[in-house]
Tab-separated table of C-alpha atoms in Angstrom:
chain	number	residue	atom	x	y	z
A	124	GLU	CA	-16.115	-6.860	1.821
A	125	LEU	CA	-13.404	-6.765	3.926
A	126	LYS	CA	-12.691	-4.073	6.187
A	127	VAL	CA	-9.669	-2.855	8.288
A	128	GLU	CA	-10.007	-0.594	10.943
A	129	GLN	CA	-6.907	0.674	12.863
A	130	ASN	CA	-6.413	2.398	16.413
A	131	PRO	CA	-5.402	4.780	17.090
A	132	LEU	CA	-5.194	7.190	14.198
A	133	PHE	CA	-3.054	9.501	15.609
A	134	LEU	CA	-0.223	8.660	18.554
A	135	SER	CA	1.761	11.240	20.485
A	136	MET	CA	4.775	9.350	22.529
A	137	GLN	CA	7.395	10.743	24.609
A	138	GLU	CA	10.817	9.138	23.715
A	139	GLY	CA	11.327	5.469	25.235
A	140	LYS	CA	7.555	4.876	26.260
A	141	ASN	CA	6.136	1.834	25.082
A	142	TYR	CA	2.630	1.235	22.989
A	143	THR	CA	0.510	-0.483	20.991
A	144	ILE	CA	-1.488	-0.064	17.013
A	145	TYR	CA	-4.361	-1.981	16.609
A	146	CYS	CA	-5.507	-3.656	13.553
A	147	ASN	CA	-9.216	-4.829	13.245
A	148	TYR	CA	-9.878	-6.835	10.532
A	149	SER	CA	-14.138	-7.604	9.289
A	150	THR	CA	-13.816	-11.013	8.036
A	151	THR	CA	-11.369	-14.074	7.116
A	152	SER	CA	-7.926	-13.393	6.173
A	153	ASP	CA	-5.170	-15.426	5.435
A	154	ARG	CA	-1.968	-12.364	5.194
A	155	LEU	CA	-1.405	-9.244	7.320
A	156	TYR	CA	0.827	-7.014	6.194
A	157	TRP	CA	2.507	-3.994	8.380
A	158	TYR	CA	3.919	-0.869	6.090
A	159	ARG	CA	5.696	2.709	7.147
A	160	GLN	CA	5.471	5.483	5.541
A	161	ASP	CA	7.275	8.772	6.004
A	162	PRO	CA	5.743	12.231	5.184
A	163	GLY	CA	5.801	11.825	1.147
A	164	LYS	CA	7.510	9.586	0.446
A	165	SER	CA	6.662	5.510	-0.575
A	166	LEU	CA	5.519	2.681	1.330
A	167	GLU	CA	8.322	0.472	3.230
A	168	SER	CA	7.441	-2.978	3.632
A	169	LEU	CA	7.808	-3.775	7.952
A	170	PHE	CA	6.378	-7.082	8.592
A	171	VAL	CA	4.744	-10.465	6.759
A	172	LEU	CA	2.475	-12.040	9.055
A	173	LEU	CA	1.017	-15.852	7.764
A	174	SER	CA	-0.347	-17.639	9.842
A	175	ASN	CA	-2.239	-17.588	13.206
A	176	GLY	CA	0.070	-16.629	16.561
A	177	ALA	CA	2.626	-15.738	14.243
A	178	VAL	CA	4.855	-12.754	16.181
A	179	LYS	CA	7.930	-11.305	14.520
A	180	GLN	CA	10.515	-8.460	15.679
A	181	GLU	CA	13.096	-6.216	14.078
A	182	GLY	CA	14.328	-3.455	16.172
A	183	ARG	CA	12.007	-2.018	18.540
A	184	LEU	CA	9.364	-3.220	16.797
A	185	MET	CA	6.868	-5.848	17.184
A	186	ALA	CA	4.098	-7.327	15.206
A	187	SER	CA	1.698	-10.440	16.042
A	188	LEU	CA	-1.072	-12.081	14.211
A	189	ASP	CA	-4.869	-13.674	15.783
A	190	THR	CA	-6.629	-15.216	13.083
A	191	LYS	CA	-9.073	-16.114	15.595
A	192	ALA	CA	-9.514	-12.452	17.060
A	193	ARG	CA	-8.802	-11.154	13.401
A	194	LEU	CA	-6.600	-8.532	14.820
A	195	SER	CA	-2.989	-8.096	14.528
A	196	THR	CA	-0.764	-5.853	16.593
A	197	LEU	CA	1.929	-4.102	16.640
A	198	HIS	CA	3.862	-3.386	19.644
A	199	ILE	CA	6.497	-0.044	20.420
A	200	THR	CA	9.183	-0.772	22.618
A	201	ALA	CA	11.166	2.306	23.740
A	202	ALA	CA	10.120	4.611	21.600
A	203	VAL	CA	12.814	6.878	19.865
A	204	HIS	CA	12.236	10.206	17.162
A	205	ASP	CA	13.495	8.169	14.117
A	206	LEU	CA	9.921	5.447	14.400
A	207	SER	CA	7.675	8.787	13.903
A	208	ALA	CA	6.095	7.836	10.854
A	209	THR	CA	3.093	6.974	9.693
A	210	TYR	CA	1.806	2.357	9.632
A	211	PHE	CA	-0.411	1.541	7.796
A	212	CYS	CA	-1.886	-2.471	8.565
A	213	ALA	CA	-3.324	-4.555	5.103
A	214	ALA	CA	-5.429	-7.386	5.233
A	215	SER	CA	-5.723	-10.111	2.007
A	216	ARG	CA	-8.556	-10.998	0.779
A	217	GLY	CA	-9.471	-14.264	-0.454
A	218	SER	CA	-6.977	-17.408	-1.103
A	219	GLY	CA	-4.552	-19.257	-2.729
A	220	GLY	CA	-3.969	-17.309	-5.848
A	221	SER	CA	-6.401	-14.808	-5.779
A	222	ASN	CA	-4.878	-13.216	-2.516
A	223	TYR	CA	-2.993	-9.891	-3.948
A	224	LYS	CA	-6.358	-8.065	-2.911
A	225	LEU	CA	-5.593	-5.694	-0.403
A	226	THR	CA	-7.246	-3.542	2.106
A	227	PHE	CA	-5.253	-0.717	3.991
A	228	GLY	CA	-6.683	0.813	7.776
A	229	LYS	CA	-6.431	4.407	7.208
A	230	GLY	CA	-2.911	4.381	9.319
A	231	THR	CA	-1.595	5.591	12.328
A	232	LEU	CA	0.380	8.439	12.885
A	233	LEU	CA	3.166	8.412	14.771
A	234	THR	CA	5.001	10.692	16.491
A	235	VAL	CA	8.115	10.132	18.968
A	236	ASN	CA	8.727	13.265	20.831
A	237	PRO	CA	12.020	13.601	23.002
B	766	ASP	CA	19.267	-4.369	-6.237
B	767	ALA	CA	16.869	-1.272	-7.903
B	768	GLY	CA	13.689	-0.904	-6.565
B	769	VAL	CA	10.055	-0.169	-8.464
B	770	ILE	CA	10.793	2.737	-10.720
B	771	GLN	CA	8.083	5.527	-11.735
B	772	SER	CA	8.284	8.443	-13.404
B	773	PRO	CA	7.291	11.139	-13.140
B	774	ARG	CA	7.779	11.805	-9.405
B	775	HIS	CA	5.220	14.836	-9.464
B	776	GLU	CA	3.361	16.321	-12.849
B	777	VAL	CA	1.211	19.657	-12.513
B	778	THR	CA	-0.891	19.936	-15.770
B	779	GLU	CA	-4.371	21.362	-16.132
B	780	MET	CA	-8.025	19.817	-16.663
B	781	GLY	CA	-8.408	17.905	-19.460
B	782	GLN	CA	-4.983	17.010	-20.939
B	783	GLU	CA	-3.801	13.466	-20.512
B	784	VAL	CA	-1.155	12.207	-17.815
B	785	THR	CA	0.486	9.022	-18.715
B	786	LEU	CA	2.407	7.783	-15.459
B	787	ARG	CA	5.394	4.796	-15.808
B	788	CYS	CA	6.525	1.911	-13.651
B	789	LYS	CA	9.222	-0.463	-14.016
B	790	PRO	CA	8.441	-3.527	-12.238
B	791	ILE	CA	11.408	-5.197	-9.814
B	792	SER	CA	12.956	-7.933	-12.236
B	793	GLY	CA	11.689	-11.051	-11.568
B	794	HIS	CA	8.535	-9.926	-10.165
B	795	ASN	CA	5.242	-10.982	-12.270
B	796	SER	CA	2.571	-8.813	-10.588
B	797	LEU	CA	2.478	-5.592	-10.802
B	798	PHE	CA	-0.253	-2.954	-9.219
B	799	TRP	CA	-1.765	0.800	-9.315
B	800	TYR	CA	-2.745	2.252	-6.266
B	801	ARG	CA	-3.930	5.774	-5.519
B	802	GLN	CA	-3.694	7.627	-1.831
B	803	THR	CA	-5.472	10.695	-1.299
B	804	MET	CA	-6.246	11.864	2.377
B	805	MET	CA	-10.130	11.251	1.956
B	806	ARG	CA	-10.238	7.420	0.612
B	807	GLY	CA	-6.414	5.990	2.012
B	808	LEU	CA	-4.967	3.767	-0.504
B	809	GLU	CA	-6.964	2.073	-2.868
B	810	LEU	CA	-6.058	-0.668	-5.403
B	811	LEU	CA	-6.950	0.176	-9.326
B	812	ILE	CA	-5.515	-2.579	-11.210
B	813	TYR	CA	-3.578	-5.866	-11.172
B	814	PHE	CA	-1.728	-7.240	-13.684
B	815	ASN	CA	-0.159	-10.939	-12.941
B	816	ASN	CA	2.519	-11.961	-16.155
B	817	ASN	CA	1.568	-9.094	-18.318
B	818	VAL	CA	-1.940	-10.025	-17.986
B	819	PRO	CA	-4.851	-7.349	-16.189
B	820	ILE	CA	-6.727	-10.029	-13.674
B	821	ASP	CA	-8.503	-7.063	-11.548
B	822	ASP	CA	-9.151	-3.332	-12.670
B	823	SER	CA	-12.757	-3.376	-10.991
B	824	GLY	CA	-10.906	-0.686	-9.152
B	825	MET	CA	-10.511	1.674	-12.067
B	826	PRO	CA	-12.584	4.798	-11.087
B	827	GLU	CA	-14.261	5.306	-14.911
B	828	ASP	CA	-13.729	5.222	-18.174
B	829	ARG	CA	-11.378	7.653	-18.396
B	830	PHE	CA	-8.454	5.475	-16.783
B	831	SER	CA	-7.308	3.378	-18.722
B	832	ALA	CA	-3.501	1.242	-17.663
B	833	LYS	CA	-1.291	-1.189	-20.091
B	834	MET	CA	1.282	-3.694	-19.293
B	835	PRO	CA	3.079	-4.613	-22.932
B	836	ASN	CA	6.001	-6.402	-21.153
B	837	ALA	CA	7.112	-7.788	-18.014
B	838	SER	CA	9.263	-4.468	-16.921
B	839	PHE	CA	6.773	-1.832	-17.820
B	840	SER	CA	3.739	-0.357	-17.299
B	841	THR	CA	1.706	2.754	-18.047
B	842	LEU	CA	-1.631	4.265	-16.412
B	843	LYS	CA	-3.257	6.851	-18.360
B	844	ILE	CA	-6.224	9.539	-17.456
B	845	GLN	CA	-7.765	11.272	-20.557
B	846	PRO	CA	-9.153	13.524	-19.975
B	847	SER	CA	-7.724	14.431	-16.678
B	848	GLU	CA	-10.352	15.659	-13.664
B	849	PRO	CA	-9.184	17.984	-10.853
B	850	ARG	CA	-10.626	14.943	-8.605
B	851	ASP	CA	-7.428	12.875	-10.106
B	852	SER	CA	-5.324	14.644	-8.016
B	853	ALA	CA	-3.575	12.280	-5.305
B	854	VAL	CA	-0.704	10.295	-5.011
B	855	TYR	CA	-0.753	7.162	-7.320
B	856	PHE	CA	1.824	4.345	-6.706
B	857	CYS	CA	2.960	1.536	-8.274
B	858	ALA	CA	4.297	-1.660	-6.371
B	859	SER	CA	5.421	-4.933	-7.404
B	860	SER	CA	5.677	-9.048	-6.128
B	861	PHE	CA	5.952	-12.254	-7.248
B	862	SER	CA	3.309	-15.005	-6.666
B	863	THR	CA	2.589	-18.176	-8.000
B	864	THR	CA	-1.302	-19.259	-9.365
B	865	GLU	CA	-1.547	-21.806	-6.177
B	866	GLN	CA	-0.154	-20.005	-3.008
B	867	GLY	CA	-0.744	-16.139	-4.284
B	868	SER	CA	2.354	-14.267	-2.667
B	869	ASN	CA	3.366	-14.763	0.569
B	870	GLN	CA	5.857	-11.716	0.119
B	871	PRO	CA	4.906	-8.280	0.282
B	872	GLN	CA	4.321	-6.271	-2.089
B	873	HIS	CA	7.492	-3.663	-2.982
B	874	PHE	CA	5.886	0.421	-3.316
B	875	GLY	CA	7.639	3.052	-5.735
B	876	ASP	CA	8.345	6.221	-5.013
B	877	GLY	CA	5.278	7.865	-6.559
B	878	THR	CA	3.912	10.258	-8.474
B	879	ARG	CA	2.098	13.050	-6.765
B	880	LEU	CA	-0.328	14.343	-9.373
B	881	SER	CA	-1.924	17.777	-9.528
B	882	ILE	CA	-4.717	18.857	-12.389
B	883	LEU	CA	-5.896	22.877	-12.087
């Protein structure tokens, strides 16, 4: 059974600081996703990581994937208040046509303080 | 482009009543997912349809839950009879995938239905 663990679960940051959210998964997975959820809102896709060593960046967020270590990271650079949200990682089980099944981490609640 | 559309946004009903949640996936997407989100259990996949056919319903909690996808642009999740423990946010998501390669795209989520069973 695929398990996904995120840490930390709660993160309070000062504006302008850098930090990293970690996502570990227990068994082989061929896809790793990062989502953002604002309170009471939907999940918004941030990144899809498809291969070992994949790195993607969007604004102040950068995600990477190390399939050998079964680890993905979401790095936040020079945080701003607008980044306050809950961030989820999700890994897919199966391969080929059966890789639809996502297992989500519990989420990291990020609060960026002025 | 319109995203995944869910209705209603909020539903409050009494225990024992039938509840029907509705979803319109993104046009062109052939995969549809129903999820449930609670504080205790996080996000759980309930059922997955591909090309309107239920592929995996192993996450459906019990016989009180049923889901249908009569065509490519509409799906329902029904709970009958509803119980207080069914209270949660229910999300519908869609994506495009192929049999051979699955999907390299993210699943796109609707705004969810916040369900409260009294």
